[in-house]
PDB file of C-alpha atoms in Angstrom:
ATOM      1  CA  UNK Z 931     -43.052 -20.024  31.569  1.00 64.00           C
ATOM      2  CA  UNK Z 932     -39.988 -17.976  32.480  1.00 64.00           C
ATOM      3  CA  UNK Z 933     -39.902 -16.417  29.014  1.00 77.00           C
ATOM      4  CA  UNK Z 934     -43.583 -15.524  29.206  1.00 84.00           C
ATOM      5  CA  UNK Z 935     -43.133 -13.987  32.666  1.00 89.00           C
ATOM      6  CA  UNK Z 936     -40.240 -11.874  31.403  1.00 90.00           C
ATOM      7  CA  UNK Z 937     -42.252 -10.797  28.348  1.00 93.00           C
ATOM      8  CA  UNK Z 938     -45.176  -9.868  30.598  1.00 94.00           C
ATOM      9  CA  UNK Z 939     -42.865  -7.665  32.674  1.00 94.00           C
ATOM     10  CA  UNK Z 940     -41.819  -5.845  29.501  1.00 95.00           C
ATOM     11  CA  UNK Z 941     -45.455  -4.909  28.865  1.00 95.00           C
ATOM     12  CA  UNK Z 942     -45.940  -3.470  32.340  1.00 94.00           C
ATOM     13  CA  UNK Z 943     -45.816   0.118  31.132  1.00 93.00           C
ATOM     14  CA  UNK Z 944     -49.125  -0.558  29.367  1.00 95.00           C
ATOM     15  CA  UNK Z 945     -50.879  -1.933  32.443  1.00 93.00           C
ATOM     16  CA  UNK Z 946     -53.084   1.158  32.872  1.00 95.00           C
ATOM     17  CA  UNK Z 947     -54.077   1.300  29.218  1.00 96.00           C
ATOM     18  CA  UNK Z 948     -57.274  -0.200  27.840  1.00 96.00           C
ATOM     19  CA  UNK Z 949     -56.679  -2.988  25.327  1.00 96.00           C
ATOM     20  CA  UNK Z 950     -59.170  -1.423  22.908  1.00 96.00           C
ATOM     21  CA  UNK Z 951     -57.013   1.708  22.783  1.00 96.00           C
ATOM     22  CA  UNK Z 952     -53.717  -0.069  22.060  1.00 97.00           C
ATOM     23  CA  UNK Z 953     -52.363  -0.377  18.537  1.00 96.00           C
ATOM     24  CA  UNK Z 954     -49.372  -1.977  16.849  1.00 96.00           C
ATOM     25  CA  UNK Z 955     -47.126   1.031  17.379  1.00 96.00           C
ATOM     26  CA  UNK Z 956     -47.633   0.808  21.177  1.00 96.00           C
ATOM     27  CA  UNK Z 957     -46.303  -2.758  21.217  1.00 97.00           C
ATOM     28  CA  UNK Z 958     -43.682  -1.990  18.588  1.00 96.00           C
ATOM     29  CA  UNK Z 959     -42.242   0.805  20.738  1.00 96.00           C
ATOM     30  CA  UNK Z 960     -41.768  -1.538  23.685  1.00 96.00           C
ATOM     31  CA  UNK Z 961     -40.047  -4.164  21.552  1.00 96.00           C
ATOM     32  CA  UNK Z 962     -37.802  -1.623  19.814  1.00 95.00           C
ATOM     33  CA  UNK Z 963     -36.720  -0.056  23.121  1.00 94.00           C
ATOM     34  CA  UNK Z 964     -36.260  -3.304  25.063  1.00 93.00           C
ATOM     35  CA  UNK Z 965     -32.773  -3.600  26.541  1.00 92.00           C
ATOM     36  CA  UNK Z 966     -30.899  -6.011  28.769  1.00 89.00           C
ATOM     37  CA  UNK Z 967     -28.615  -4.968  31.600  1.00 86.00           C
ATOM     38  CA  UNK Z 968     -25.706  -7.246  32.453  1.00 79.00           C
ATOM     39  CA  UNK Z 969     -22.071  -7.115  33.526  1.00 77.00           C
ATOM     40  CA  UNK Z 970     -21.125  -5.723  30.121  1.00 77.00           C
ATOM     41  CA  UNK Z 971     -23.610  -2.871  30.361  1.00 82.00           C
ATOM     42  CA  UNK Z 972     -26.818  -2.189  28.472  1.00 87.00           C
ATOM     43  CA  UNK Z 973     -27.579  -3.711  25.080  1.00 88.00           C
ATOM     44  CA  UNK Z 974     -30.682  -4.419  22.950  1.00 91.00           C
ATOM     45  CA  UNK Z 975     -32.823  -7.409  23.797  1.00 92.00           C
ATOM     46  CA  UNK Z 976     -32.100 -10.427  21.611  1.00 89.00           C
ATOM     47  CA  UNK Z 977     -34.354 -11.304  18.715  1.00 90.00           C
ATOM     48  CA  UNK Z 978     -35.592 -14.400  20.541  1.00 89.00           C
ATOM     49  CA  UNK Z 979     -36.538 -12.222  23.517  1.00 91.00           C
ATOM     50  CA  UNK Z 980     -38.452  -9.869  21.221  1.00 94.00           C
ATOM     51  CA  UNK Z 981     -40.186 -12.844  19.607  1.00 94.00           C
ATOM     52  CA  UNK Z 982     -41.443 -13.906  23.047  1.00 94.00           C
ATOM     53  CA  UNK Z 983     -42.956 -10.445  23.602  1.00 96.00           C
ATOM     54  CA  UNK Z 984     -44.598 -10.531  20.182  1.00 96.00           C
ATOM     55  CA  UNK Z 985     -45.995 -13.993  20.855  1.00 95.00           C
ATOM     56  CA  UNK Z 986     -47.462 -12.897  24.186  1.00 96.00           C
ATOM     57  CA  UNK Z 987     -49.013  -9.795  22.586  1.00 97.00           C
ATOM     58  CA  UNK Z 988     -50.558 -12.050  19.956  1.00 97.00           C
ATOM     59  CA  UNK Z 989     -52.087 -14.266  22.633  1.00 96.00           C
ATOM     60  CA  UNK Z 990     -53.493 -11.219  24.449  1.00 96.00           C
ATOM     61  CA  UNK Z 991     -54.973  -9.826  21.248  1.00 97.00           C
ATOM     62  CA  UNK Z 992     -56.539 -13.181  20.417  1.00 97.00           C
ATOM     63  CA  UNK Z 993     -58.183 -13.264  23.829  1.00 96.00           C
ATOM     64  CA  UNK Z 994     -59.441  -9.682  23.394  1.00 96.00           C
ATOM     65  CA  UNK Z 995     -60.859 -10.619  19.976  1.00 96.00           C
ATOM     66  CA  UNK Z 996     -62.617 -13.574  21.559  1.00 96.00           C
ATOM     67  CA  UNK Z 997     -64.510 -11.121  23.785  1.00 96.00           C
ATOM     68  CA  UNK Z 998     -65.122  -8.642  20.934  1.00 96.00           C
ATOM     69  CA  UNK Z 999     -62.944  -5.990  22.557  1.00 96.00           C
ATOM     70  CA  UNK Z1000     -60.843  -5.537  19.409  1.00 97.00           C
ATOM     71  CA  UNK Z1001     -61.370  -6.789  15.871  1.00 95.00           C
ATOM     72  CA  UNK Z1002     -57.802  -7.563  14.744  1.00 95.00           C
ATOM     73  CA  UNK Z1003     -54.593  -9.052  16.082  1.00 96.00           C
ATOM     74  CA  UNK Z1004     -52.211  -6.106  16.179  1.00 96.00           C
ATOM     75  CA  UNK Z1005     -49.261  -8.398  16.894  1.00 96.00           C
ATOM     76  CA  UNK Z1006     -49.353  -9.543  13.270  1.00 95.00           C
ATOM     77  CA  UNK Z1007     -48.030  -6.144  12.200  1.00 95.00           C
ATOM     78  CA  UNK Z1008     -45.124  -5.997  14.680  1.00 96.00           C
ATOM     79  CA  UNK Z1009     -41.803  -5.915  12.842  1.00 95.00           C
ATOM     80  CA  UNK Z1010     -38.673  -7.695  14.015  1.00 93.00           C
ATOM     81  CA  UNK Z1011     -35.204  -7.320  12.558  1.00 85.00           C
ATOM     82  CA  UNK Z1012     -34.104  -9.947  10.074  1.00 79.00           C
ATOM     83  CA  UNK Z1013     -32.273 -12.927  11.517  1.00 71.00           C
ATOM     84  CA  UNK Z1014     -28.561 -12.733  10.952  1.00 63.00           C
ATOM     85  CA  UNK Z1015     -27.385 -15.173   8.317  1.00 62.00           C
ATOM     86  CA  UNK Z1016     -25.332 -18.032   9.707  1.00 62.00           C
ATOM     87  CA  UNK Z1017     -21.970 -18.220   8.012  1.00 64.00           C
ATOM     88  CA  UNK Z1018     -21.275 -21.923   7.672  1.00 68.00           C
ATOM     89  CA  UNK Z1019     -17.749 -22.875   6.765  1.00 77.00           C
ATOM     90  CA  UNK Z1020     -17.088 -25.235   3.879  1.00 87.00           C
ATOM     91  CA  UNK Z1021     -14.206 -27.635   3.385  1.00 91.00           C
ATOM     92  CA  UNK Z1022     -11.413 -26.443   1.148  1.00 92.00           C
ATOM     93  CA  UNK Z1023      -9.919 -28.714  -1.501  1.00 94.00           C
ATOM     94  CA  UNK Z1024      -6.819 -29.193   0.681  1.00 95.00           C
ATOM     95  CA  UNK Z1025      -8.956 -30.145   3.678  1.00 95.00           C
ATOM     96  CA  UNK Z1026     -10.920 -32.658   1.621  1.00 96.00           C
ATOM     97  CA  UNK Z1027      -7.647 -34.099   0.375  1.00 96.00           C
ATOM     98  CA  UNK Z1028      -6.386 -34.433   3.958  1.00 96.00           C
ATOM     99  CA  UNK Z1029      -9.570 -36.210   5.007  1.00 96.00           C
ATOM    100  CA  UNK Z1030      -9.423 -38.501   1.978  1.00 96.00           C
ATOM    101  CA  UNK Z1031      -5.789 -39.387   2.675  1.00 96.00           C
ATOM    102  CA  UNK Z1032      -6.626 -40.096   6.301  1.00 96.00           C
ATOM    103  CA  UNK Z1033      -9.562 -42.255   5.222  1.00 96.00           C
ATOM    104  CA  UNK Z1034      -7.672 -44.295   2.631  1.00 95.00           C
ATOM    105  CA  UNK Z1035      -4.208 -44.493   4.167  1.00 95.00           C
ATOM    106  CA  UNK Z1036      -5.276 -44.960   7.787  1.00 95.00           C
ATOM    107  CA  UNK Z1037      -8.665 -46.544   7.055  1.00 93.00           C
ATOM    108  CA  UNK Z1038     -10.126 -43.971   9.435  1.00 95.00           C
ATOM    109  CA  UNK Z1039     -13.858 -44.519   9.864  1.00 95.00           C
ATOM    110  CA  UNK Z1040     -14.626 -40.932  10.895  1.00 96.00           C
ATOM    111  CA  UNK Z1041     -12.817 -39.461   7.910  1.00 97.00           C
ATOM    112  CA  UNK Z1042     -14.662 -41.875   5.624  1.00 96.00           C
ATOM    113  CA  UNK Z1043     -17.980 -40.688   7.052  1.00 96.00           C
ATOM    114  CA  UNK Z1044     -17.049 -37.022   6.543  1.00 97.00           C
ATOM    115  CA  UNK Z1045     -15.970 -37.777   2.967  1.00 97.00           C
ATOM    116  CA  UNK Z1046     -19.310 -39.548   2.480  1.00 96.00           C
ATOM    117  CA  UNK Z1047     -21.186 -36.472   3.702  1.00 95.00           C
ATOM    118  CA  UNK Z1048     -19.234 -34.230   1.336  1.00 95.00           C
ATOM    119  CA  UNK Z1049     -19.692 -36.422  -1.739  1.00 95.00           C
ATOM    120  CA  UNK Z1050     -23.379 -37.236  -1.192  1.00 94.00           C
ATOM    121  CA  UNK Z1051     -24.627 -33.892   0.153  1.00 92.00           C
ATOM    122  CA  UNK Z1052     -26.467 -35.735   2.912  1.00 93.00           C
ATOM    123  CA  UNK Z1053     -26.905 -34.513   6.467  1.00 92.00           C
ATOM    124  CA  UNK Z1054     -25.430 -36.649   9.239  1.00 92.00           C
ATOM    125  CA  UNK Z1055     -28.810 -37.998  10.349  1.00 92.00           C
ATOM    126  CA  UNK Z1056     -29.707 -38.778   6.727  1.00 93.00           C
ATOM    127  CA  UNK Z1057     -26.504 -40.711   6.120  1.00 95.00           C
ATOM    128  CA  UNK Z1058     -26.960 -42.718   9.313  1.00 94.00           C
ATOM    129  CA  UNK Z1059     -30.470 -43.797   8.273  1.00 94.00           C
ATOM    130  CA  UNK Z1060     -29.453 -45.231   4.890  1.00 95.00           C
ATOM    131  CA  UNK Z1061     -30.527 -48.876   4.962  1.00 94.00           C
ATOM    132  CA  UNK Z1062     -28.430 -51.649   3.436  1.00 95.00           C
ATOM    133  CA  UNK Z1063     -31.330 -52.724   1.253  1.00 94.00           C
ATOM    134  CA  UNK Z1064     -31.361 -49.283  -0.390  1.00 95.00           C
ATOM    135  CA  UNK Z1065     -27.718 -49.293  -1.500  1.00 96.00           C
ATOM    136  CA  UNK Z1066     -27.109 -50.343  -5.109  1.00 96.00           C
ATOM    137  CA  UNK Z1067     -23.343 -50.235  -5.442  1.00 94.00           C
ATOM    138  CA  UNK Z1068     -23.094 -51.925  -8.824  1.00 93.00           C
ATOM    139  CA  UNK Z1069     -25.577 -49.451 -10.249  1.00 94.00           C
ATOM    140  CA  UNK Z1070     -23.865 -46.520  -8.544  1.00 94.00           C
ATOM    141  CA  UNK Z1071     -26.631 -45.101  -6.402  1.00 95.00           C
ATOM    142  CA  UNK Z1072     -28.565 -45.414  -3.146  1.00 95.00           C
ATOM    143  CA  UNK Z1073     -31.960 -44.314  -1.910  1.00 94.00           C
ATOM    144  CA  UNK Z1074     -32.385 -42.053   1.109  1.00 89.00           C
ATOM    145  CA  UNK Z1075     -32.918 -38.559   2.453  1.00 79.00           C
ATOM    146  CA  UNK Z1076     -35.280 -36.885   4.883  1.00 70.00           C
ATOM    147  CA  UNK Z1077     -36.625 -33.509   6.081  1.00 53.00           C
ATOM    148  CA  UNK Z1078     -38.893 -32.533   3.184  1.00 48.00           C
ATOM    149  CA  UNK Z1079     -41.305 -34.479   1.020  1.00 52.00           C
ATOM    150  CA  UNK Z1080     -39.163 -33.706  -2.005  1.00 52.00           C
ATOM    151  CA  UNK Z1081     -36.031 -34.878  -0.224  1.00 53.00           C
ATOM    152  CA  UNK Z1082     -37.359 -38.194   1.058  1.00 69.00           C
ATOM    153  CA  UNK Z1083     -36.405 -41.426  -0.677  1.00 78.00           C
ATOM    154  CA  UNK Z1084     -34.452 -39.629  -3.380  1.00 87.00           C
ATOM    155  CA  UNK Z1085     -31.861 -41.194  -5.656  1.00 94.00           C
ATOM    156  CA  UNK Z1086     -28.337 -40.336  -4.445  1.00 94.00           C
ATOM    157  CA  UNK Z1087     -25.507 -40.933  -6.946  1.00 94.00           C
ATOM    158  CA  UNK Z1088     -22.442 -42.662  -5.501  1.00 94.00           C
ATOM    159  CA  UNK Z1089     -19.117 -41.160  -6.499  1.00 94.00           C
ATOM    160  CA  UNK Z1090     -16.430 -43.728  -7.299  1.00 94.00           C
ATOM    161  CA  UNK Z1091     -14.465 -42.425  -4.297  1.00 94.00           C
ATOM    162  CA  UNK Z1092     -17.112 -43.780  -1.918  1.00 95.00           C
ATOM    163  CA  UNK Z1093     -17.723 -47.205  -3.418  1.00 95.00           C
ATOM    164  CA  UNK Z1094     -14.754 -49.064  -1.847  1.00 94.00           C
ATOM    165  CA  UNK Z1095     -15.738 -47.806   1.602  1.00 95.00           C
ATOM    166  CA  UNK Z1096     -19.411 -48.656   1.194  1.00 96.00           C
ATOM    167  CA  UNK Z1097     -18.559 -52.051  -0.281  1.00 95.00           C
ATOM    168  CA  UNK Z1098     -16.384 -52.800   2.735  1.00 94.00           C
ATOM    169  CA  UNK Z1099     -19.241 -51.769   5.049  1.00 93.00           C
ATOM    170  CA  UNK Z1100     -21.638 -54.068   3.222  1.00 94.00           C
ATOM    171  CA  UNK Z1101     -19.253 -56.996   3.250  1.00 93.00           C
ATOM    172  CA  UNK Z1102     -18.567 -56.713   6.973  1.00 92.00           C
ATOM    173  CA  UNK Z1103     -22.034 -56.368   8.459  1.00 91.00           C
ATOM    174  CA  UNK Z1104     -22.957 -57.534  11.943  1.00 90.00           C
ATOM    175  CA  UNK Z1105     -25.785 -60.030  12.559  1.00 89.00           C
ATOM    176  CA  UNK Z1106     -29.119 -58.215  12.301  1.00 90.00           C
ATOM    177  CA  UNK Z1107     -27.519 -55.032  10.963  1.00 92.00           C
ATOM    178  CA  UNK Z1108     -30.064 -52.796   9.212  1.00 94.00           C
ATOM    179  CA  UNK Z1109     -28.128 -49.665   8.319  1.00 94.00           C
ATOM    180  CA  UNK Z1110     -25.173 -49.118   5.987  1.00 95.00           C
ATOM    181  CA  UNK Z1111     -23.152 -47.314   8.649  1.00 94.00           C
ATOM    182  CA  UNK Z1112     -23.314 -48.539  12.219  1.00 91.00           C
ATOM    183  CA  UNK Z1113     -21.525 -48.524  15.558  1.00 88.00           C
ATOM    184  CA  UNK Z1114     -19.341 -51.378  16.799  1.00 85.00           C
ATOM    185  CA  UNK Z1115     -22.428 -53.253  17.986  1.00 85.00           C
ATOM    186  CA  UNK Z1116     -23.994 -53.100  14.537  1.00 86.00           C
ATOM    187  CA  UNK Z1117     -26.642 -50.605  15.565  1.00 89.00           C
ATOM    188  CA  UNK Z1118     -27.617 -47.237  14.094  1.00 91.00           C
ATOM    189  CA  UNK Z1119     -25.104 -44.536  14.918  1.00 91.00           C
ATOM    190  CA  UNK Z1120     -26.196 -41.692  17.177  1.00 91.00           C
ATOM    191  CA  UNK Z1121     -25.908 -38.259  15.521  1.00 90.00           C
ATOM    192  CA  UNK Z1122     -24.996 -36.329  18.671  1.00 90.00           C
ATOM    193  CA  UNK Z1123     -22.484 -38.904  19.861  1.00 91.00           C
ATOM    194  CA  UNK Z1124     -20.786 -38.892  16.482  1.00 93.00           C
ATOM    195  CA  UNK Z1125     -20.551 -35.096  16.424  1.00 92.00           C
ATOM    196  CA  UNK Z1126     -19.141 -34.812  19.951  1.00 92.00           C
ATOM    197  CA  UNK Z1127     -16.879 -37.869  20.075  1.00 93.00           C
ATOM    198  CA  UNK Z1128     -15.681 -38.144  16.490  1.00 94.00           C
ATOM    199  CA  UNK Z1129     -16.612 -35.315  14.104  1.00 94.00           C
ATOM    200  CA  UNK Z1130     -15.467 -32.246  16.040  1.00 92.00           C
ATOM    201  CA  UNK Z1131     -12.263 -33.860  17.349  1.00 93.00           C
ATOM    202  CA  UNK Z1132     -11.424 -34.950  13.792  1.00 93.00           C
ATOM    203  CA  UNK Z1133     -11.943 -31.401  12.501  1.00 90.00           C
ATOM    204  CA  UNK Z1134      -9.555 -30.109  15.133  1.00 89.00           C
TER     205      UNK Z1134
END
């Protein structure tokens, strides 16, 4: 609601205009010129803020079309700048070696999980939902994956590096354990808890 109220305030300069007379360039001008004033001065409105304005304009146009005031949704032609690409860091060979040494020499569970993520290409939530019944160590693969139809229940090869760790997990299960990797109680690990309590501290 707050975002919609702020977006509505941005459109105030058009309040005396008739909707039937407004076109894409009228809305585009407002979005392009939108700025934010803060302690650091004046700077362009964020992309997410501009998206909220565009969304509100689209809703207004849809309502006007419903009453036959206009015949197209002019918000569809509003242009926003491309989202900046997120530069995700990758582990170097030396970093992987450090993690592997920590995993094997210190039997560190967190390092083993990170090594597992690297060597399987799985996301954290995907790795934590691998069920014991879907791990075929002797055949060198497991079944898992999420997010897209193509990615679900896919065959995931198991590198020889991972097999001792996974075998140990399978040989030391808790009563009623369902998943390959689990917390101390034998339950499914929580993604957020792992990131905050184990993953990020280990990276440091």
